[in-house]
Amino acid sequence: MGEILALVEARLRTALGEPDARAAVTFLGTDRIEVLRFVDGDVVRYATLGMSAQPMADPTAALADPVKGPRAELVLSVRAGLADTDKVLRGLAVLAASPQVEGLIVAPGASLDLGKPLWPGAPFSSVLVAESGGLVEDLELDEPMEPVRFLPLLPMTHNEAAWKRVRGAQELQERWLSHGTDLRDPLRTSVTLD
């Protein structure tokens, strides 16, 4: 487990630079989850470290495989200085612990909901999980382990989350793209939905 997390942290540092802050959260019955903060000009990136220590298990499986299964870490990017986004650290740790706590498999297209604002005053309480491989390249592990995927999180307003449940992740992403939505804006309003 420690060896995997060392490789994951090295990959994050290679892609995002040196973290300028880190916080750790441990929930009862789960492994420790850290959240690292990286500043890149006017963008702040928060990345989890610890979610990939164990593979995510199918909640319907009788026995969880300790080696095989998808592994992931979460990455959230927001514009710096517009909101108190550092308060997202605990929320990100909660989302990263959800595979252990709730038996979820976090994959692209999924919605994750905190049930409260991501940070104080945020118009978002949920996120859309996007495809990996863009900002931070997947980390290949020795067989039979699956690679660690670094999944970007895209904050959704309540209306966007409801629209996504009906129309799907792909249509919401296309709507954001066609309207030129700045998904890094921590104060943005909902995209126009019809």
JSON list of C-alpha atoms in Angstrom, two decimals:
[
{"chain": "A", "resi": 1, "resn": "MET", "atom": "CA", "xyz": [0.00, 0.00, 0.00]},
{"chain": "A", "resi": 2, "resn": "GLY", "atom": "CA", "xyz": [2.73, 2.47, 0.98]},
{"chain": "A", "resi": 3, "resn": "GLU", "atom": "CA", "xyz": [4.67, 1.69, -2.19]},
{"chain": "A", "resi": 4, "resn": "ILE", "atom": "CA", "xyz": [1.65, 2.44, -4.39]},
{"chain": "A", "resi": 5, "resn": "LEU", "atom": "CA", "xyz": [1.00, 5.74, -2.62]},
{"chain": "A", "resi": 6, "resn": "ALA", "atom": "CA", "xyz": [4.66, 6.75, -3.01]},
{"chain": "A", "resi": 7, "resn": "LEU", "atom": "CA", "xyz": [4.37, 6.13, -6.77]},
{"chain": "A", "resi": 8, "resn": "VAL", "atom": "CA", "xyz": [1.08, 8.05, -6.89]},
{"chain": "A", "resi": 9, "resn": "GLU", "atom": "CA", "xyz": [2.59, 11.03, -5.07]},
{"chain": "A", "resi": 10, "resn": "ALA", "atom": "CA", "xyz": [5.59, 10.97, -7.42]},
{"chain": "A", "resi": 11, "resn": "ARG", "atom": "CA", "xyz": [3.25, 11.02, -10.44]},
{"chain": "A", "resi": 12, "resn": "LEU", "atom": "CA", "xyz": [1.31, 13.97, -8.96]},
{"chain": "A", "resi": 13, "resn": "ARG", "atom": "CA", "xyz": [4.56, 15.88, -8.34]},
{"chain": "A", "resi": 14, "resn": "THR", "atom": "CA", "xyz": [5.77, 15.17, -11.88]},
{"chain": "A", "resi": 15, "resn": "ALA", "atom": "CA", "xyz": [2.51, 16.45, -13.39]},
{"chain": "A", "resi": 16, "resn": "LEU", "atom": "CA", "xyz": [1.63, 19.29, -11.01]},
{"chain": "A", "resi": 17, "resn": "GLY", "atom": "CA", "xyz": [4.89, 20.34, -9.30]},
{"chain": "A", "resi": 18, "resn": "GLU", "atom": "CA", "xyz": [5.55, 20.52, -5.58]},
{"chain": "A", "resi": 19, "resn": "PRO", "atom": "CA", "xyz": [2.51, 20.71, -3.31]},
{"chain": "A", "resi": 20, "resn": "ASP", "atom": "CA", "xyz": [2.45, 23.86, -1.18]},
{"chain": "A", "resi": 21, "resn": "ALA", "atom": "CA", "xyz": [0.14, 22.33, 1.44]},
{"chain": "A", "resi": 22, "resn": "ARG", "atom": "CA", "xyz": [-1.30, 19.00, 2.51]},
{"chain": "A", "resi": 23, "resn": "ALA", "atom": "CA", "xyz": [-3.92, 17.84, 4.96]},
{"chain": "A", "resi": 24, "resn": "ALA", "atom": "CA", "xyz": [-4.83, 14.37, 6.22]},
{"chain": "A", "resi": 25, "resn": "VAL", "atom": "CA", "xyz": [-8.20, 13.02, 7.27]},
{"chain": "A", "resi": 26, "resn": "THR", "atom": "CA", "xyz": [-8.97, 9.61, 8.75]},
{"chain": "A", "resi": 27, "resn": "PHE", "atom": "CA", "xyz": [-12.52, 8.34, 9.02]},
{"chain": "A", "resi": 28, "resn": "LEU", "atom": "CA", "xyz": [-13.49, 5.53, 11.35]},
{"chain": "A", "resi": 29, "resn": "GLY", "atom": "CA", "xyz": [-12.85, 2.20, 9.64]},
{"chain": "A", "resi": 30, "resn": "THR", "atom": "CA", "xyz": [-10.97, 3.65, 6.66]},
{"chain": "A", "resi": 31, "resn": "ASP", "atom": "CA", "xyz": [-7.40, 4.27, 5.61]},
{"chain": "A", "resi": 32, "resn": "ARG", "atom": "CA", "xyz": [-5.97, 7.76, 5.89]},
{"chain": "A", "resi": 33, "resn": "ILE", "atom": "CA", "xyz": [-6.74, 10.11, 2.99]},
{"chain": "A", "resi": 34, "resn": "GLU", "atom": "CA", "xyz": [-4.49, 13.07, 2.28]},
{"chain": "A", "resi": 35, "resn": "VAL", "atom": "CA", "xyz": [-5.32, 16.04, 0.09]},
{"chain": "A", "resi": 36, "resn": "LEU", "atom": "CA", "xyz": [-2.43, 17.87, -1.55]},
{"chain": "A", "resi": 37, "resn": "ARG", "atom": "CA", "xyz": [-2.72, 21.45, -2.82]},
{"chain": "A", "resi": 38, "resn": "PHE", "atom": "CA", "xyz": [-0.80, 22.61, -5.89]},
{"chain": "A", "resi": 39, "resn": "VAL", "atom": "CA", "xyz": [-0.76, 26.23, -7.09]},
{"chain": "A", "resi": 40, "resn": "ASP", "atom": "CA", "xyz": [-0.23, 26.82, -10.80]},
{"chain": "A", "resi": 41, "resn": "GLY", "atom": "CA", "xyz": [-0.50, 30.55, -11.53]},
{"chain": "A", "resi": 42, "resn": "ASP", "atom": "CA", "xyz": [-4.13, 31.54, -11.01]},
{"chain": "A", "resi": 43, "resn": "VAL", "atom": "CA", "xyz": [-5.30, 27.90, -10.67]},
{"chain": "A", "resi": 44, "resn": "VAL", "atom": "CA", "xyz": [-5.30, 25.84, -7.48]},
{"chain": "A", "resi": 45, "resn": "ARG", "atom": "CA", "xyz": [-5.43, 22.07, -7.82]},
{"chain": "A", "resi": 46, "resn": "TYR", "atom": "CA", "xyz": [-6.42, 19.72, -5.02]},
{"chain": "A", "resi": 47, "resn": "ALA", "atom": "CA", "xyz": [-5.48, 16.05, -5.39]},
{"chain": "A", "resi": 48, "resn": "THR", "atom": "CA", "xyz": [-6.33, 13.17, -3.10]},
{"chain": "A", "resi": 49, "resn": "LEU", "atom": "CA", "xyz": [-3.70, 10.69, -1.98]},
{"chain": "A", "resi": 50, "resn": "GLY", "atom": "CA", "xyz": [-4.83, 7.44, -0.40]},
{"chain": "A", "resi": 51, "resn": "MET", "atom": "CA", "xyz": [-7.93, 6.47, -2.34]},
{"chain": "A", "resi": 52, "resn": "SER", "atom": "CA", "xyz": [-5.83, 4.28, -4.66]},
{"chain": "A", "resi": 53, "resn": "ALA", "atom": "CA", "xyz": [-4.20, 2.32, -1.83]},
{"chain": "A", "resi": 54, "resn": "GLN", "atom": "CA", "xyz": [-6.94, -0.31, -2.14]},
{"chain": "A", "resi": 55, "resn": "PRO", "atom": "CA", "xyz": [-8.79, -1.32, -5.32]},
{"chain": "A", "resi": 56, "resn": "MET", "atom": "CA", "xyz": [-12.43, -0.31, -5.49]},
{"chain": "A", "resi": 57, "resn": "ALA", "atom": "CA", "xyz": [-14.64, -3.36, -5.08]},
{"chain": "A", "resi": 58, "resn": "ASP", "atom": "CA", "xyz": [-17.95, -4.21, -6.69]},
{"chain": "A", "resi": 59, "resn": "PRO", "atom": "CA", "xyz": [-20.50, -3.77, -3.89]},
{"chain": "A", "resi": 60, "resn": "THR", "atom": "CA", "xyz": [-22.38, -6.86, -5.13]},
{"chain": "A", "resi": 61, "resn": "ALA", "atom": "CA", "xyz": [-19.30, -9.12, -4.91]},
{"chain": "A", "resi": 62, "resn": "ALA", "atom": "CA", "xyz": [-19.33, -11.62, -2.06]},
{"chain": "A", "resi": 63, "resn": "LEU", "atom": "CA", "xyz": [-15.64, -10.98, -1.34]},
{"chain": "A", "resi": 64, "resn": "ALA", "atom": "CA", "xyz": [-13.52, -7.95, -2.22]},
{"chain": "A", "resi": 65, "resn": "ASP", "atom": "CA", "xyz": [-10.37, -8.75, -4.20]},
{"chain": "A", "resi": 66, "resn": "PRO", "atom": "CA", "xyz": [-7.38, -7.18, -2.40]},
{"chain": "A", "resi": 67, "resn": "VAL", "atom": "CA", "xyz": [-5.38, -6.81, -5.65]},
{"chain": "A", "resi": 68, "resn": "LYS", "atom": "CA", "xyz": [-7.65, -6.55, -8.69]},
{"chain": "A", "resi": 69, "resn": "GLY", "atom": "CA", "xyz": [-10.09, -3.74, -9.29]},
{"chain": "A", "resi": 70, "resn": "PRO", "atom": "CA", "xyz": [-10.04, -0.11, -10.39]},
{"chain": "A", "resi": 71, "resn": "ARG", "atom": "CA", "xyz": [-7.89, 2.38, -8.50]},
{"chain": "A", "resi": 72, "resn": "ALA", "atom": "CA", "xyz": [-8.23, 6.14, -8.62]},
{"chain": "A", "resi": 73, "resn": "GLU", "atom": "CA", "xyz": [-7.39, 9.49, -7.07]},
{"chain": "A", "resi": 74, "resn": "LEU", "atom": "CA", "xyz": [-9.46, 12.66, -7.45]},
{"chain": "A", "resi": 75, "resn": "VAL", "atom": "CA", "xyz": [-8.28, 16.04, -8.79]},
{"chain": "A", "resi": 76, "resn": "LEU", "atom": "CA", "xyz": [-10.21, 19.30, -8.48]},
{"chain": "A", "resi": 77, "resn": "SER", "atom": "CA", "xyz": [-9.03, 22.49, -10.24]},
{"chain": "A", "resi": 78, "resn": "VAL", "atom": "CA", "xyz": [-10.40, 25.95, -9.38]},
{"chain": "A", "resi": 79, "resn": "ARG", "atom": "CA", "xyz": [-9.42, 29.56, -9.98]},
{"chain": "A", "resi": 80, "resn": "ALA", "atom": "CA", "xyz": [-7.45, 30.96, -7.05]},
{"chain": "A", "resi": 81, "resn": "GLY", "atom": "CA", "xyz": [-8.49, 33.90, -4.91]},
{"chain": "A", "resi": 82, "resn": "LEU", "atom": "CA", "xyz": [-12.20, 34.02, -5.80]},
{"chain": "A", "resi": 83, "resn": "ALA", "atom": "CA", "xyz": [-13.55, 31.89, -2.93]},
{"chain": "A", "resi": 84, "resn": "ASP", "atom": "CA", "xyz": [-12.35, 30.09, 0.20]},
{"chain": "A", "resi": 85, "resn": "THR", "atom": "CA", "xyz": [-11.80, 26.87, -1.71]},
{"chain": "A", "resi": 86, "resn": "ASP", "atom": "CA", "xyz": [-9.25, 25.49, 0.79]},
{"chain": "A", "resi": 87, "resn": "LYS", "atom": "CA", "xyz": [-12.27, 24.43, 2.86]},
{"chain": "A", "resi": 88, "resn": "VAL", "atom": "CA", "xyz": [-12.86, 21.74, 0.20]},
{"chain": "A", "resi": 89, "resn": "LEU", "atom": "CA", "xyz": [-10.13, 19.55, 1.73]},
{"chain": "A", "resi": 90, "resn": "ARG", "atom": "CA", "xyz": [-12.39, 17.61, 4.10]},
{"chain": "A", "resi": 91, "resn": "GLY", "atom": "CA", "xyz": [-15.09, 17.25, 1.43]},
{"chain": "A", "resi": 92, "resn": "LEU", "atom": "CA", "xyz": [-12.58, 15.82, -1.04]},
{"chain": "A", "resi": 93, "resn": "ALA", "atom": "CA", "xyz": [-11.37, 13.37, 1.59]},
{"chain": "A", "resi": 94, "resn": "VAL", "atom": "CA", "xyz": [-15.00, 12.29, 2.17]},
{"chain": "A", "resi": 95, "resn": "LEU", "atom": "CA", "xyz": [-15.45, 11.69, -1.56]},
{"chain": "A", "resi": 96, "resn": "ALA", "atom": "CA", "xyz": [-12.15, 9.78, -1.75]},
{"chain": "A", "resi": 97, "resn": "ALA", "atom": "CA", "xyz": [-13.19, 7.59, 1.19]},
{"chain": "A", "resi": 98, "resn": "SER", "atom": "CA", "xyz": [-16.57, 6.74, -0.38]},
{"chain": "A", "resi": 99, "resn": "PRO", "atom": "CA", "xyz": [-15.33, 3.52, -2.07]},
{"chain": "A", "resi": 100, "resn": "GLN", "atom": "CA", "xyz": [-14.24, 2.16, 1.35]},
{"chain": "A", "resi": 101, "resn": "VAL", "atom": "CA", "xyz": [-17.20, 3.54, 3.31]},
{"chain": "A", "resi": 102, "resn": "GLU", "atom": "CA", "xyz": [-20.05, 3.02, 0.84]},
{"chain": "A", "resi": 103, "resn": "GLY", "atom": "CA", "xyz": [-18.66, 0.38, -1.50]},
{"chain": "A", "resi": 104, "resn": "LEU", "atom": "CA", "xyz": [-18.82, 2.72, -4.49]},
{"chain": "A", "resi": 105, "resn": "ILE", "atom": "CA", "xyz": [-16.81, 2.36, -7.67]},
{"chain": "A", "resi": 106, "resn": "VAL", "atom": "CA", "xyz": [-15.93, 5.89, -8.74]},
{"chain": "A", "resi": 107, "resn": "ALA", "atom": "CA", "xyz": [-15.73, 6.06, -12.53]},
{"chain": "A", "resi": 108, "resn": "PRO", "atom": "CA", "xyz": [-16.04, 8.67, -15.28]},
{"chain": "A", "resi": 109, "resn": "GLY", "atom": "CA", "xyz": [-19.62, 9.84, -15.73]},
{"chain": "A", "resi": 110, "resn": "ALA", "atom": "CA", "xyz": [-20.51, 9.26, -12.08]},
{"chain": "A", "resi": 111, "resn": "SER", "atom": "CA", "xyz": [-21.88, 11.95, -9.78]},
{"chain": "A", "resi": 112, "resn": "LEU", "atom": "CA", "xyz": [-20.60, 12.35, -6.24]},
{"chain": "A", "resi": 113, "resn": "ASP", "atom": "CA", "xyz": [-22.63, 14.45, -3.81]},
{"chain": "A", "resi": 114, "resn": "LEU", "atom": "CA", "xyz": [-21.46, 15.81, -0.46]},
{"chain": "A", "resi": 115, "resn": "GLY", "atom": "CA", "xyz": [-24.92, 16.95, 0.57]},
{"chain": "A", "resi": 116, "resn": "LYS", "atom": "CA", "xyz": [-23.51, 20.35, 1.50]},
{"chain": "A", "resi": 117, "resn": "PRO", "atom": "CA", "xyz": [-21.51, 23.06, -0.34]},
{"chain": "A", "resi": 118, "resn": "LEU", "atom": "CA", "xyz": [-18.03, 21.98, -1.47]},
{"chain": "A", "resi": 119, "resn": "TRP", "atom": "CA", "xyz": [-16.66, 25.08, 0.34]},
{"chain": "A", "resi": 120, "resn": "PRO", "atom": "CA", "xyz": [-18.42, 27.93, 2.21]},
{"chain": "A", "resi": 121, "resn": "GLY", "atom": "CA", "xyz": [-20.82, 29.73, -0.10]},
{"chain": "A", "resi": 122, "resn": "ALA", "atom": "CA", "xyz": [-20.17, 27.37, -3.02]},
{"chain": "A", "resi": 123, "resn": "PRO", "atom": "CA", "xyz": [-23.05, 26.98, -5.48]},
{"chain": "A", "resi": 124, "resn": "PHE", "atom": "CA", "xyz": [-22.01, 23.32, -5.79]},
{"chain": "A", "resi": 125, "resn": "SER", "atom": "CA", "xyz": [-22.55, 20.32, -3.52]},
{"chain": "A", "resi": 126, "resn": "SER", "atom": "CA", "xyz": [-21.82, 17.66, -6.13]},
{"chain": "A", "resi": 127, "resn": "VAL", "atom": "CA", "xyz": [-19.25, 16.91, -8.80]},
{"chain": "A", "resi": 128, "resn": "LEU", "atom": "CA", "xyz": [-19.20, 15.10, -12.11]},
{"chain": "A", "resi": 129, "resn": "VAL", "atom": "CA", "xyz": [-16.32, 12.63, -12.45]},
{"chain": "A", "resi": 130, "resn": "ALA", "atom": "CA", "xyz": [-14.55, 13.23, -15.77]},
{"chain": "A", "resi": 131, "resn": "GLU", "atom": "CA", "xyz": [-12.25, 11.02, -17.85]},
{"chain": "A", "resi": 132, "resn": "SER", "atom": "CA", "xyz": [-8.68, 10.48, -16.68]},
{"chain": "A", "resi": 133, "resn": "GLY", "atom": "CA", "xyz": [-5.50, 10.86, -18.71]},
{"chain": "A", "resi": 134, "resn": "GLY", "atom": "CA", "xyz": [-5.53, 14.60, -19.36]},
{"chain": "A", "resi": 135, "resn": "LEU", "atom": "CA", "xyz": [-3.90, 16.59, -16.60]},
{"chain": "A", "resi": 136, "resn": "VAL", "atom": "CA", "xyz": [-2.22, 13.68, -14.82]},
{"chain": "A", "resi": 137, "resn": "GLU", "atom": "CA", "xyz": [-1.37, 10.59, -16.83]},
{"chain": "A", "resi": 138, "resn": "ASP", "atom": "CA", "xyz": [-2.61, 7.21, -15.56]},
{"chain": "A", "resi": 139, "resn": "LEU", "atom": "CA", "xyz": [-0.07, 5.33, -13.42]},
{"chain": "A", "resi": 140, "resn": "GLU", "atom": "CA", "xyz": [0.54, 1.76, -14.58]},
{"chain": "A", "resi": 141, "resn": "LEU", "atom": "CA", "xyz": [1.08, -0.77, -11.80]},
{"chain": "A", "resi": 142, "resn": "ASP", "atom": "CA", "xyz": [2.45, -4.31, -11.89]},
{"chain": "A", "resi": 143, "resn": "GLU", "atom": "CA", "xyz": [0.03, -6.97, -13.14]},
{"chain": "A", "resi": 144, "resn": "PRO", "atom": "CA", "xyz": [-2.57, -8.01, -12.09]},
{"chain": "A", "resi": 145, "resn": "MET", "atom": "CA", "xyz": [-3.19, -4.57, -10.53]},
{"chain": "A", "resi": 146, "resn": "GLU", "atom": "CA", "xyz": [-5.10, -2.06, -12.63]},
{"chain": "A", "resi": 147, "resn": "PRO", "atom": "CA", "xyz": [-3.57, 1.39, -13.25]},
{"chain": "A", "resi": 148, "resn": "VAL", "atom": "CA", "xyz": [-4.27, 4.31, -10.94]},
{"chain": "A", "resi": 149, "resn": "ARG", "atom": "CA", "xyz": [-6.46, 6.82, -12.75]},
{"chain": "A", "resi": 150, "resn": "PHE", "atom": "CA", "xyz": [-6.43, 10.50, -11.79]},
{"chain": "A", "resi": 151, "resn": "LEU", "atom": "CA", "xyz": [-10.05, 11.53, -12.21]},
{"chain": "A", "resi": 152, "resn": "PRO", "atom": "CA", "xyz": [-10.87, 15.24, -12.64]},
{"chain": "A", "resi": 153, "resn": "LEU", "atom": "CA", "xyz": [-13.87, 16.49, -10.69]},
{"chain": "A", "resi": 154, "resn": "LEU", "atom": "CA", "xyz": [-16.17, 19.04, -12.32]},
{"chain": "A", "resi": 155, "resn": "PRO", "atom": "CA", "xyz": [-18.38, 20.93, -9.82]},
{"chain": "A", "resi": 156, "resn": "MET", "atom": "CA", "xyz": [-22.10, 20.87, -10.65]},
{"chain": "A", "resi": 157, "resn": "THR", "atom": "CA", "xyz": [-24.86, 23.18, -9.45]},
{"chain": "A", "resi": 158, "resn": "HIS", "atom": "CA", "xyz": [-28.06, 21.58, -8.13]},
{"chain": "A", "resi": 159, "resn": "ASN", "atom": "CA", "xyz": [-29.81, 22.23, -11.47]},
{"chain": "A", "resi": 160, "resn": "GLU", "atom": "CA", "xyz": [-26.92, 20.76, -13.47]},
{"chain": "A", "resi": 161, "resn": "ALA", "atom": "CA", "xyz": [-26.84, 17.66, -11.25]},
{"chain": "A", "resi": 162, "resn": "ALA", "atom": "CA", "xyz": [-30.59, 17.15, -11.74]},
{"chain": "A", "resi": 163, "resn": "TRP", "atom": "CA", "xyz": [-30.27, 17.70, -15.50]},
{"chain": "A", "resi": 164, "resn": "LYS", "atom": "CA", "xyz": [-27.36, 15.22, -15.64]},
{"chain": "A", "resi": 165, "resn": "ARG", "atom": "CA", "xyz": [-29.46, 12.55, -13.90]},
{"chain": "A", "resi": 166, "resn": "VAL", "atom": "CA", "xyz": [-32.08, 12.87, -16.65]},
{"chain": "A", "resi": 167, "resn": "ARG", "atom": "CA", "xyz": [-29.92, 13.57, -19.73]},
{"chain": "A", "resi": 168, "resn": "GLY", "atom": "CA", "xyz": [-26.58, 11.96, -18.84]},
{"chain": "A", "resi": 169, "resn": "ALA", "atom": "CA", "xyz": [-23.02, 13.12, -18.24]},
{"chain": "A", "resi": 170, "resn": "GLN", "atom": "CA", "xyz": [-22.14, 13.41, -21.94]},
{"chain": "A", "resi": 171, "resn": "GLU", "atom": "CA", "xyz": [-24.98, 15.84, -22.65]},
{"chain": "A", "resi": 172, "resn": "LEU", "atom": "CA", "xyz": [-24.09, 17.99, -19.65]},
{"chain": "A", "resi": 173, "resn": "GLN", "atom": "CA", "xyz": [-20.45, 18.16, -20.73]},
{"chain": "A", "resi": 174, "resn": "GLU", "atom": "CA", "xyz": [-21.53, 19.09, -24.27]},
{"chain": "A", "resi": 175, "resn": "ARG", "atom": "CA", "xyz": [-23.78, 21.82, -22.82]},
{"chain": "A", "resi": 176, "resn": "TRP", "atom": "CA", "xyz": [-20.87, 23.23, -20.80]},
{"chain": "A", "resi": 177, "resn": "LEU", "atom": "CA", "xyz": [-18.64, 23.15, -23.89]},
{"chain": "A", "resi": 178, "resn": "SER", "atom": "CA", "xyz": [-21.17, 24.78, -26.23]},
{"chain": "A", "resi": 179, "resn": "HIS", "atom": "CA", "xyz": [-21.75, 27.63, -23.72]},
{"chain": "A", "resi": 180, "resn": "GLY", "atom": "CA", "xyz": [-18.03, 28.14, -23.01]},
{"chain": "A", "resi": 181, "resn": "THR", "atom": "CA", "xyz": [-18.55, 27.43, -19.30]},
{"chain": "A", "resi": 182, "resn": "ASP", "atom": "CA", "xyz": [-15.49, 28.07, -17.12]},
{"chain": "A", "resi": 183, "resn": "LEU", "atom": "CA", "xyz": [-15.63, 24.95, -14.95]},
{"chain": "A", "resi": 184, "resn": "ARG", "atom": "CA", "xyz": [-12.77, 26.29, -12.81]},
{"chain": "A", "resi": 185, "resn": "ASP", "atom": "CA", "xyz": [-14.74, 29.35, -11.70]},
{"chain": "A", "resi": 186, "resn": "PRO", "atom": "CA", "xyz": [-15.66, 28.67, -8.05]},
{"chain": "A", "resi": 187, "resn": "LEU", "atom": "CA", "xyz": [-18.48, 31.25, -8.22]},
{"chain": "A", "resi": 188, "resn": "ARG", "atom": "CA", "xyz": [-20.02, 30.37, -11.57]},
{"chain": "A", "resi": 189, "resn": "THR", "atom": "CA", "xyz": [-23.75, 30.01, -12.02]},
{"chain": "A", "resi": 190, "resn": "SER", "atom": "CA", "xyz": [-25.56, 27.13, -13.68]},
{"chain": "A", "resi": 191, "resn": "VAL", "atom": "CA", "xyz": [-25.23, 26.75, -17.42]},
{"chain": "A", "resi": 192, "resn": "THR", "atom": "CA", "xyz": [-28.41, 27.45, -19.38]},
{"chain": "A", "resi": 193, "resn": "LEU", "atom": "CA", "xyz": [-30.50, 24.28, -19.38]},
{"chain": "A", "resi": 194, "resn": "ASP", "atom": "CA", "xyz": [-33.67, 23.60, -21.38]}
]
